[in-house]
Coordinates of C-alpha atoms and ligand atoms in Angstrom, one line a residue:
M1 CA 1.0 -2.8 -44.9
N2 CA 4.8 -2.7 -44.6
G3 CA 6.8 -3.6 -41.5
S4 CA 7.3 0.0 -40.2
W5 CA 3.6 0.6 -40.4
I6 CA 3.0 -2.5 -38.3
N7 CA 5.4 -1.2 -35.7
V8 CA 3.7 2.2 -35.6
L9 CA 0.4 0.5 -35.2
L10 CA 1.7 -1.8 -32.4
S11 CA 3.2 1.1 -30.5
C12 CA -0.1 3.0 -30.8
I13 CA -2.0 0.0 -29.4
S14 CA 0.5 -0.3 -26.5
I15 CA 0.2 3.4 -25.7
A16 CA -3.6 3.0 -25.7
V17 CA -3.4 0.1 -23.4
G18 CA -1.0 2.0 -21.1
I19 CA -3.4 5.0 -20.9
A20 CA -6.3 2.9 -20.1
S21 CA -4.6 1.1 -17.2
G22 CA -2.4 1.4 -14.2
M23 CA -3.2 4.5 -12.2
R24 CA -5.2 5.8 -15.1
R25 CA -9.0 5.8 -14.9
V26 CA -10.3 2.2 -15.6
D27 CA -13.8 1.6 -16.8
S28 CA -13.6 -2.2 -16.6
Y29 CA -11.4 -4.5 -14.6
A30 CA -12.0 -7.4 -16.9
G31 CA -9.0 -9.7 -16.8
Y32 CA -7.4 -7.8 -13.8
Q33 CA -6.3 -10.0 -10.9
V34 CA -5.0 -9.5 -7.4
W35 CA -1.8 -11.4 -6.5
R36 CA -0.3 -12.2 -3.2
V37 CA 3.4 -12.7 -2.5
V38 CA 5.2 -13.3 0.8
P39 CA 8.8 -11.9 0.6
S40 CA 11.0 -14.0 2.9
S41 CA 13.9 -11.6 3.3
N42 CA 14.6 -7.9 3.4
D43 CA 16.4 -8.2 0.1
Q44 CA 13.4 -9.8 -1.6
L45 CA 11.2 -7.1 0.0
K46 CA 13.3 -4.3 -1.5
K47 CA 13.3 -5.9 -4.9
L48 CA 9.5 -6.3 -4.7
V49 CA 9.2 -2.6 -3.9
N50 CA 11.4 -1.8 -6.9
I51 CA 9.3 -4.0 -9.2
G52 CA 6.2 -2.2 -7.8
Q53 CA 7.6 1.2 -8.6
E54 CA 8.8 0.2 -12.1
A55 CA 5.5 -1.4 -13.0
E56 CA 3.4 1.3 -11.2
L57 CA 1.7 -1.5 -9.3
D58 CA -1.3 -0.7 -7.3
F59 CA -0.6 -2.4 -3.9
W60 CA -3.7 -3.3 -2.0
R61 CA -1.6 -4.5 0.9
Q62 CA 1.8 -2.8 0.8
P63 CA 5.0 -4.8 1.1
S64 CA 5.8 -4.7 4.8
T65 CA 8.1 -7.0 6.7
A66 CA 9.8 -10.2 5.6
G67 CA 7.3 -13.0 6.2
S68 CA 4.2 -10.8 5.7
P69 CA 2.1 -10.9 2.6
A70 CA 1.8 -8.1 0.0
T71 CA -1.0 -7.9 -2.5
F72 CA -1.4 -5.9 -5.6
M73 CA -3.5 -5.6 -8.7
V74 CA -2.2 -6.9 -12.0
R75 CA -3.5 -5.7 -15.4
P76 CA -4.0 -8.4 -18.0
D77 CA -1.1 -7.1 -20.2
Q78 CA 1.3 -7.1 -17.2
R79 CA 0.8 -10.7 -16.2
S80 CA 3.5 -12.5 -18.1
L81 CA 6.2 -9.8 -17.5
L82 CA 5.4 -9.7 -13.8
D83 CA 5.4 -13.5 -13.6
T84 CA 9.0 -13.4 -15.0
K85 CA 10.1 -10.6 -12.7
L86 CA 8.7 -12.3 -9.6
N87 CA 10.5 -15.5 -10.7
D88 CA 13.7 -13.6 -11.1
I89 CA 13.6 -12.5 -7.4
G90 CA 12.5 -15.9 -6.2
L91 CA 8.9 -15.1 -5.6
E92 CA 7.5 -17.6 -8.1
D93 CA 5.1 -18.9 -5.5
Y94 CA 2.6 -16.1 -5.7
K95 CA -1.1 -16.8 -5.1
I96 CA -4.0 -15.3 -6.9
D97 CA -6.4 -13.7 -4.4
L98 CA -8.8 -12.5 -7.0
S99 CA -8.7 -14.1 -10.4
D100 CA -11.3 -11.8 -12.0
V101 CA -11.6 -8.4 -10.3
Q102 CA -14.4 -7.3 -12.6
A103 CA -16.5 -10.3 -11.7
V104 CA -16.2 -9.5 -8.0
I105 CA -17.1 -5.8 -8.6
A106 CA -20.1 -6.8 -10.8
D107 CA -21.5 -9.3 -8.2
Q108 CA -21.1 -6.9 -5.3
M109 CA -22.6 -4.0 -7.2
E110 CA -25.6 -6.1 -8.1
A111 CA -26.1 -7.5 -4.6
N112 CA -25.7 -4.1 -3.0
A113 CA -28.1 -2.5 -5.5
N114 CA -30.8 -5.1 -4.9
V115 CA -30.8 -4.7 -1.1
R116 CA -30.6 -0.9 -1.4
K117 CA -33.6 -0.8 -3.6
A118 CA -35.6 -2.9 -1.2
S119 CA -34.6 -0.8 1.9
R120 CA -35.1 2.6 0.3
S121 CA -38.9 2.2 0.4
A122 CA -38.8 1.9 4.2
Q123 CA -39.1 5.1 6.2
R124 CA -35.7 6.5 6.7
T125 CA -34.5 7.4 10.2
V126 CA -31.2 6.9 11.9
S127 CA -32.4 3.7 13.4
T128 CA -34.1 2.3 10.3
F129 CA -31.5 3.3 7.8
D130 CA -29.9 0.1 6.2
Y131 CA -26.4 -0.2 7.6
S132 CA -25.8 -3.6 5.9
V133 CA -25.2 -2.1 2.4
Y134 CA -22.9 0.5 0.9
H135 CA -24.5 3.9 0.2
P136 CA -23.5 6.4 -2.5
P137 CA -22.5 10.0 -1.6
S138 CA -26.1 11.4 -1.9
E139 CA -27.4 8.9 0.6
V140 CA -24.5 9.5 3.0
Y141 CA -25.3 13.2 2.8
E142 CA -28.9 12.4 3.5
W143 CA -27.9 10.3 6.5
M144 CA -25.9 13.1 8.0
N145 CA -29.0 15.3 7.7
M146 CA -31.1 12.7 9.5
V147 CA -28.6 12.6 12.3
V148 CA -28.6 16.3 12.9
Q149 CA -32.3 16.5 12.7
E150 CA -33.0 13.6 15.1
Y151 CA -30.2 14.4 17.6
N152 CA -30.3 18.2 17.4
E153 CA -29.5 18.6 21.1
T154 CA -26.0 17.2 20.8
A155 CA -25.3 16.8 17.1
T156 CA -24.1 19.6 14.7
K157 CA -23.1 19.5 11.1
H158 CA -20.5 21.9 9.9
Q159 CA -19.2 22.3 6.4
I160 CA -15.4 22.4 6.6
G161 CA -15.0 23.2 2.9
V162 CA -15.5 21.8 -0.5
T163 CA -13.7 19.2 -2.6
Y164 CA -11.8 19.9 -5.8
E165 CA -15.0 19.4 -7.8
G166 CA -17.0 21.6 -5.4
R167 CA -18.8 19.0 -3.2
P168 CA -19.3 19.9 0.4
I169 CA -17.2 18.2 3.0
Y170 CA -18.9 17.9 6.4
A171 CA -17.9 17.4 10.0
L172 CA -20.4 16.0 12.4
T173 CA -19.8 16.8 16.0
F174 CA -21.4 15.5 19.2
K175 CA -21.1 17.5 22.4
R176 CA -23.0 17.4 25.7
A177 CA -23.6 20.6 27.6
S178 CA -21.1 20.2 30.4
T179 CA -19.1 22.5 32.6
Q180 CA -16.4 19.9 33.0
A181 CA -13.6 19.6 30.5
R182 CA -14.1 16.4 28.5
P183 CA -11.8 14.5 26.2
K184 CA -12.2 15.0 22.5
I185 CA -11.8 12.4 19.8
F186 CA -11.6 13.1 16.0
I187 CA -12.3 10.4 13.4
D188 CA -12.1 10.6 9.6
A189 CA -12.9 8.2 6.9
L190 CA -12.7 7.8 3.1
I191 CA -9.5 9.8 2.3
H192 CA -9.1 6.8 0.0
C193 CA -12.4 6.6 -1.8
R194 CA -12.3 3.0 -2.8
E195 CA -12.2 2.0 0.8
W196 CA -16.0 2.0 1.1
I197 CA -16.0 0.0 4.3
T198 CA -14.5 3.1 6.1
T199 CA -17.6 5.3 5.7
A200 CA -19.9 2.4 6.2
S201 CA -18.2 1.6 9.5
V202 CA -18.2 5.1 10.8
I203 CA -21.9 5.5 10.1
F204 CA -22.7 2.1 11.6
M205 CA -20.7 3.0 14.7
L206 CA -22.4 6.3 15.1
K207 CA -25.8 4.7 14.9
E208 CA -24.8 2.3 17.7
M209 CA -23.5 5.2 19.8
L210 CA -26.7 7.1 19.3
T211 CA -29.3 4.4 19.6
N212 CA -27.8 1.4 21.5
P213 CA -28.0 1.9 25.3
K214 CA -24.9 -0.4 25.6
Y215 CA -22.9 2.3 23.9
S216 CA -24.5 5.5 25.2
H217 CA -21.5 6.0 27.5
M218 CA -19.4 6.8 24.4
M219 CA -21.5 9.9 23.8
E220 CA -21.6 10.7 27.5
D221 CA -17.9 10.5 28.2
V222 CA -16.3 12.3 25.3
D223 CA -16.9 15.0 22.6
W224 CA -16.7 13.5 19.1
Y225 CA -15.7 15.0 15.8
F226 CA -16.3 13.0 12.6
V227 CA -15.6 13.6 9.0
P228 CA -17.3 10.5 7.6
M229 CA -16.8 11.1 3.9
L230 CA -13.7 13.1 3.0
N231 CA -12.9 12.3 -0.6
V232 CA -16.4 12.8 -2.0
D233 CA -15.2 13.4 -5.6
G234 CA -13.4 10.1 -5.6
Y235 CA -16.2 8.3 -3.9
Q236 CA -18.6 9.5 -6.6
E237 CA -16.1 8.2 -9.2
T238 CA -16.1 4.8 -7.6
W239 CA -19.9 4.6 -7.8
T240 CA -20.2 5.7 -11.4
G241 CA -16.9 5.1 -13.1
D242 CA -13.8 3.5 -11.7
R243 CA -14.7 1.3 -8.7
L244 CA -11.1 1.1 -7.6
W245 CA -10.1 4.8 -7.7
R246 CA -8.0 5.7 -4.7
K247 CA -6.8 9.3 -5.1
T248 CA -8.5 12.7 -5.3
R249 CA -9.8 13.9 -8.6
S250 CA -7.7 17.1 -9.0
T251 CA -5.9 17.6 -12.3
G252 CA -2.3 18.5 -11.8
P253 CA 0.7 18.6 -14.0
S254 CA -0.2 15.5 -15.9
A255 CA -3.0 15.6 -18.4
E256 CA -2.8 11.8 -18.6
C257 CA -3.0 11.0 -14.8
V258 CA -5.5 12.5 -12.5
G259 CA -5.4 12.8 -8.7
T260 CA -3.1 12.9 -5.7
D261 CA -2.9 10.4 -2.9
G262 CA -4.5 12.3 0.0
N263 CA -2.6 10.1 2.4
R264 CA 0.8 11.4 1.0
N265 CA -0.2 15.0 0.7
W266 CA -0.2 16.3 4.3
D267 CA 2.2 19.0 5.3
A268 CA 4.5 16.8 7.5
F269 CA 7.5 15.0 6.1
W270 CA 6.0 15.7 2.6
S271 CA 7.6 14.1 -0.5
I272 CA 10.0 11.9 1.4
V273 CA 10.7 8.7 -0.7
P274 CA 10.3 5.8 -0.8
G275 CA 7.1 6.6 1.2
S276 CA 5.6 8.5 -1.6
S277 CA 6.1 9.2 -5.3
S278 CA 6.6 12.3 -7.4
D279 CA 5.1 10.5 -10.4
P280 CA 1.6 11.9 -11.0
C281 CA 0.6 8.5 -12.4
S282 CA 1.6 6.6 -9.3
S283 CA -1.0 5.5 -6.8
I284 CA 1.0 7.1 -4.1
Y285 CA 1.6 10.5 -5.8
H286 CA 2.3 13.1 -3.2
G287 CA 0.8 16.0 -5.2
P288 CA 2.5 19.2 -6.5
T289 CA 2.9 20.9 -3.1
P290 CA 2.1 19.9 0.5
A291 CA -1.7 20.1 1.2
S292 CA -2.3 20.9 -2.5
E293 CA -5.5 18.9 -2.2
S294 CA -8.6 20.8 -1.2
E295 CA -9.8 17.8 0.9
V296 CA -6.5 17.7 2.9
R297 CA -6.2 21.4 3.2
N298 CA -9.7 21.9 4.5
L299 CA -9.5 19.1 7.0
A300 CA -6.1 20.4 8.2
N301 CA -7.4 23.9 8.6
Y302 CA -10.4 22.6 10.5
V303 CA -8.3 20.5 12.9
L304 CA -5.9 23.4 13.5
S305 CA -8.7 25.9 14.0
F306 CA -9.2 24.4 17.5
G307 CA -5.6 24.9 18.4
D308 CA -2.6 22.6 19.0
G309 CA -3.3 19.5 21.0
Y310 CA -7.0 20.3 21.3
F311 CA -7.9 16.7 20.5
D312 CA -7.0 13.8 22.7
A313 CA -7.0 11.2 19.8
Y314 CA -7.3 11.2 16.1
I315 CA -8.2 8.1 14.1
S316 CA -7.8 8.1 10.3
T317 CA -9.8 5.2 9.0
H318 CA -8.6 3.0 6.1
S319 CA -8.9 -0.5 4.7
A320 CA -7.8 -3.2 4.1
A321 CA -5.0 -4.6 6.2
Q322 CA -6.4 -5.1 9.8
M323 CA -3.8 -3.0 11.4
I324 CA -3.5 -0.1 13.9
L325 CA -0.5 2.1 13.0
Y326 CA 1.0 5.0 14.9
P327 CA 3.8 7.5 14.3
Y328 CA 6.2 7.7 12.9
I329 CA 5.2 6.4 9.5
Y330 CA 7.4 8.5 7.1
K331 CA 10.6 6.7 7.7
E332 CA 12.0 3.5 9.2
N333 CA 13.5 3.5 12.6
V334 CA 12.3 6.9 13.9
T335 CA 10.6 6.5 17.2
S336 CA 8.4 9.2 18.7
K337 CA 8.6 10.2 22.3
D338 CA 5.1 8.9 22.8
D339 CA 5.9 5.4 21.5
Q340 CA 5.0 3.7 24.7
A341 CA 1.6 5.4 25.2
L342 CA 0.7 4.9 21.5
H343 CA 1.7 1.2 21.7
E344 CA -0.4 0.8 24.8
A345 CA -3.5 2.3 23.3
A346 CA -3.1 0.4 20.0
K347 CA -2.8 -2.9 21.9
L348 CA -6.0 -2.1 23.8
M349 CA -7.8 -1.5 20.5
S350 CA -6.4 -4.6 18.9
D351 CA -7.4 -6.7 22.0
A352 CA -10.9 -5.2 22.0
V353 CA -11.3 -6.0 18.3
R354 CA -10.2 -9.6 18.7
A355 CA -12.7 -10.2 21.5
V356 CA -15.6 -9.5 19.1
H357 CA -15.2 -12.0 16.2
G358 CA -11.6 -13.2 16.8
K359 CA -10.1 -11.0 14.1
E360 CA -6.4 -10.3 14.5
Y361 CA -5.3 -6.7 14.1
V362 CA -1.6 -6.2 13.9
Y363 CA -0.4 -3.0 15.6
G364 CA 2.8 -1.0 15.8
R365 CA 4.8 1.9 14.5
G366 CA 3.7 2.6 11.0
S367 CA 7.0 2.7 9.3
T368 CA 8.1 -0.7 10.5
T369 CA 4.8 -2.5 10.7
I370 CA 4.1 -1.7 7.1
Y371 CA 6.2 0.0 4.6
P372 CA 7.1 3.8 5.2
A373 CA 4.5 6.2 3.9
S374 CA 5.3 9.9 4.0
A375 CA 3.0 12.9 4.6
T376 CA 0.2 10.8 6.0
T377 CA -2.7 12.1 8.0
T378 CA -1.4 10.3 11.1
D379 CA 2.1 11.8 11.1
W380 CA 0.6 15.2 10.5
T381 CA -2.0 14.9 13.3
Y382 CA 0.8 13.8 15.6
E383 CA 3.6 16.2 14.5
V384 CA 1.8 19.3 13.5
A385 CA -1.6 19.2 15.3
K386 CA 0.1 17.8 18.4
I387 CA -2.4 15.0 18.9
V388 CA -0.6 12.4 20.8
Q389 CA -3.0 9.5 20.2
S390 CA -2.8 9.5 16.4
H391 CA -3.5 6.3 14.6
T392 CA -4.2 4.9 11.2
Y393 CA -6.9 2.3 11.6
E394 CA -6.9 -0.3 8.8
L395 CA -10.2 -2.2 8.7
R396 CA -10.9 -5.7 7.2
D397 CA -9.8 -7.7 5.5
T398 CA -6.3 -9.0 4.9
G399 CA -6.6 -9.8 1.2
E400 CA -9.5 -12.2 0.5
Y401 CA -11.6 -9.3 -0.9
G402 CA -9.3 -6.4 -0.1
H403 CA -11.0 -3.1 -1.0
L404 CA -14.0 -5.1 -2.3
L405 CA -15.2 -6.2 1.1
P406 CA -18.7 -7.8 0.6
P407 CA -21.6 -5.9 2.1
E408 CA -22.3 -8.9 4.4
Q409 CA -19.2 -8.0 6.3
I410 CA -20.1 -4.4 7.0
I411 CA -21.9 -5.1 10.3
P412 CA -19.4 -7.6 11.8
N413 CA -16.6 -5.3 10.8
G414 CA -18.5 -2.4 12.2
E415 CA -19.0 -4.2 15.5
E416 CA -15.2 -4.7 15.8
Y417 CA -14.5 -1.1 14.9
L418 CA -17.0 0.1 17.5
E419 CA -15.3 -2.0 20.2
G420 CA -11.8 -0.8 19.1
I421 CA -12.9 2.9 19.3
R422 CA -14.6 2.1 22.6
A423 CA -11.3 0.9 24.0
L424 CA -9.6 4.0 22.7
K425 CA -12.2 6.2 24.4
D426 CA -11.7 4.3 27.7
Y427 CA -8.0 4.7 27.4
V428 CA -8.3 8.4 26.7
L429 CA -10.8 9.0 29.5
Q430 CA -8.6 7.2 32.0
N431 CA -5.6 9.3 31.1
F432 CA -7.5 12.6 30.8
S433 CA -6.3 15.4 33.0
G434 CA -8.5 18.1 31.6
Ligands
0X9_1 O1 -0.8 3.4 2.2 C1 -1.6 4.0 2.9 O2 -1.9 5.2 2.7 C2 -2.3 3.2 4.0 N1 -2.7 1.9 3.5 S1 -3.9 1.8 2.4 O3 -4.0 0.4 1.9 N2 -5.3 2.1 3.1 O4 -3.7 2.8 1.4 C3 -1.4 3.0 5.1 C4 -0.7 4.3 5.6 C5 -0.1 4.1 6.9 N3 1.0 3.4 7.0 C6 2.2 3.0 6.7 N4 2.5 2.9 5.4 N5 2.9 2.6 7.6
ZN2 ZN1 -6.3 3.8 2.6

């Protein structure tokens, strides 16, 4: 083989490596790592963001303020270049949070599968369902059916539309017959499908609200609207293909890169950079047009079908940063007129969470608490749907496992979430004028 042939061969290999990595579908995370850096100045922060964009880094915890950690996944072929780049900007002290992502995935899949197999044989009702493991889409659908069958006096299931690949998206609502006007709270989960803890937490919380007398006041005081599993296509993908898939599964302008970041696709401050990306291969790709994604469009239409300001609060559930973030999120230094009330409610939630297992949840305006993100659910529910108490609620953890939170943490995390939402409900109820 002569030299030019070797070059052609080498470039073919690198193209192949490129396609099989980054924001492309990944079958195995062998050799992938999660790194953690703590930028100490705004200058370092900006440089880190630039490196992230150039290298199409998949941030698990976005670069935020100077002094707070950022974490991101590193492909095996990126390690040495990234090491050099981080050195160049004075971030040579990075830590490795996960040294072998695939090993963590494999362990958890196995542990989860074993427990699930054992609990499947038990009779399945809302109270005996196993909340301490993760459940695939088919079982979450099944769980929703159990809820509406067992609680048919208050619970209804409504199909709000279908996903890109045609899977139904459901809303579960819980309403008491009452002549009095009651506050209404809307909660969604799993717009980012790898954030398994979000759906697991919503279903655990609902079980407590339905079956635990200590929390029956939650059902009595407020009407609830839940979309527990939004990005079903992506969720299916995380169970059978790429465990760390984040986006939708729509095919857009790029044959090579699938999916849009649902949390950059809402029709409010759409496509503003640096809070999103126009690169279809980016993990924060905003999509070809606002609300291009079936999941986002259907949810938006459903929320708007009730009219402006119908809901008293809207929580969009994510992981993993332990944060409660409120508008505005799209751009730094823009304060909403409800800043004080949002801050007050976020503080109450954070305090309630801390009281359960001592976990610290940082709260604040999204853009400045973590890096700006444009066209997010929360800015849309605030700005367009006119829901004042709009928050992005980032569950555990802060990096140890990131989006691979072990099943043993589902219940403790769920207990915190339940208390956080309970505090929000109390706040909304106290301030409700009908
Ligand atoms: O980037 C996101 O969409 C959210 N984080 S996640 O790790 N779950 O993907 C945060 C969105 C809200 N916030 C700000 N960027 N401020
Ligand atoms: Zn998320």
